[in-house]
Amino acid sequence: MITKKYTLIAMSVVLTACAGVTEPIKFKASSVLTEDYYHATKVTNGVVLLDVNWGRWWDCGGYENAQLISMAFDKLPMSSINNEAEPALVLHSPSRLAVDPVFTNYAYSLEPGEYAISAFSIKAAKSVSNVGFLTAQRDKLYSAGKPVGGTFTVKPGEAVFIGNFYLDCAYGPTLWRYHSDGRDAFDDQVKEYASRFPYLDLTNVQFRLFKTKEFGNDYKLVP
């Protein structure tokens, strides 16, 4: 199911927010970066690159199958931390039914600064007739006003790669941030972004992963 050269490391922590069946997040999806918007904002904003696999993972942590369907990120600091506030970046699966189990390239133009994971939803099925959603929101992903799920940063005028997002099923379905394994794999991935977004300047993409203790492992790319 994993179709690229990614390091797969089983998670050791399962966020308690994923223990119960809830409703998926319903924020409007952010627009993928267009050529016109890129040229209008490339000096003031940064470009964030990430891959997402929206495909089903079969036999996932006690479920017949599970599927990542949504992710959201806040720009920090947040003036009011509640589950209803509109995130700065929202991604949704193109379908909750038939999605190819491959990683899809995404590029977004964001204001410079620090961003935190603020919500994600996973569709989890015990059977064809027993389907629910595992959702984590700000009430679980922030603690004492600080983000605990993970963060990434972007600077003005730069393009930054923050990781490949999918599921982990070692202890139960949850979000997990993977990464290109080695310089050659990362260079190949940058070529994919250049093919999908030929108008982007990707001559000096920064490898700076979404930093998290809950949904990924630390990794540094060797020069």
PDB file of C-alpha atoms in Angstrom, residues 19 21 57-67 123-134 171-173:
ATOM      1  CA  ALA A  19     -10.494   6.330  21.569  1.00  0.00           C
ATOM      2  CA  VAL A  21     -16.396   7.392  17.818  1.00  0.00           C
ATOM      3  CA  TRP A  57      -5.582   0.628   5.470  1.00  0.00           C
ATOM      4  CA  TRP A  58      -7.043  -2.842   5.887  1.00  0.00           C
ATOM      5  CA  ASP A  59      -6.853  -4.708   9.208  1.00  0.00           C
ATOM      6  CA  CYS A  60      -5.962  -1.504  11.016  1.00  0.00           C
ATOM      7  CA  GLY A  61      -5.601  -1.676  14.797  1.00  0.00           C
ATOM      8  CA  GLY A  62      -8.632  -3.852  15.455  1.00  0.00           C
ATOM      9  CA  TYR A  63     -10.765  -2.401  12.648  1.00  0.00           C
ATOM     10  CA  GLU A  64     -11.606  -4.042   9.357  1.00  0.00           C
ATOM     11  CA  ASN A  65     -10.259  -0.928   7.666  1.00  0.00           C
ATOM     12  CA  ALA A  66      -9.495   2.723   8.385  1.00  0.00           C
ATOM     13  CA  GLN A  67      -9.094   5.795   6.206  1.00  0.00           C
ATOM     14  CA  LYS A 123     -13.130   6.839   9.157  1.00  0.00           C
ATOM     15  CA  ALA A 124     -12.944   3.467  10.922  1.00  0.00           C
ATOM     16  CA  ALA A 125     -15.032   0.423  10.007  1.00  0.00           C
ATOM     17  CA  LYS A 126     -15.622  -2.674  12.117  1.00  0.00           C
ATOM     18  CA  SER A 127     -17.688  -4.052   9.240  1.00  0.00           C
ATOM     19  CA  VAL A 128     -19.656  -2.855   6.200  1.00  0.00           C
ATOM     20  CA  SER A 129     -22.565  -1.896   8.475  1.00  0.00           C
ATOM     21  CA  ASN A 130     -20.557  -0.658  11.472  1.00  0.00           C
ATOM     22  CA  VAL A 131     -18.691   2.491  10.418  1.00  0.00           C
ATOM     23  CA  GLY A 132     -17.737   5.457  12.602  1.00  0.00           C
ATOM     24  CA  PHE A 133     -15.245   8.314  12.880  1.00  0.00           C
ATOM     25  CA  LEU A 134     -12.291   8.878  15.172  1.00  0.00           C
ATOM     26  CA  TYR A 171      -2.145   0.151  18.437  1.00  0.00           C
ATOM     27  CA  GLY A 172      -5.233   1.619  16.781  1.00  0.00           C
ATOM     28  CA  PRO A 173      -5.923   3.923  13.831  1.00  0.00           C
TER      29      PRO A 173
END
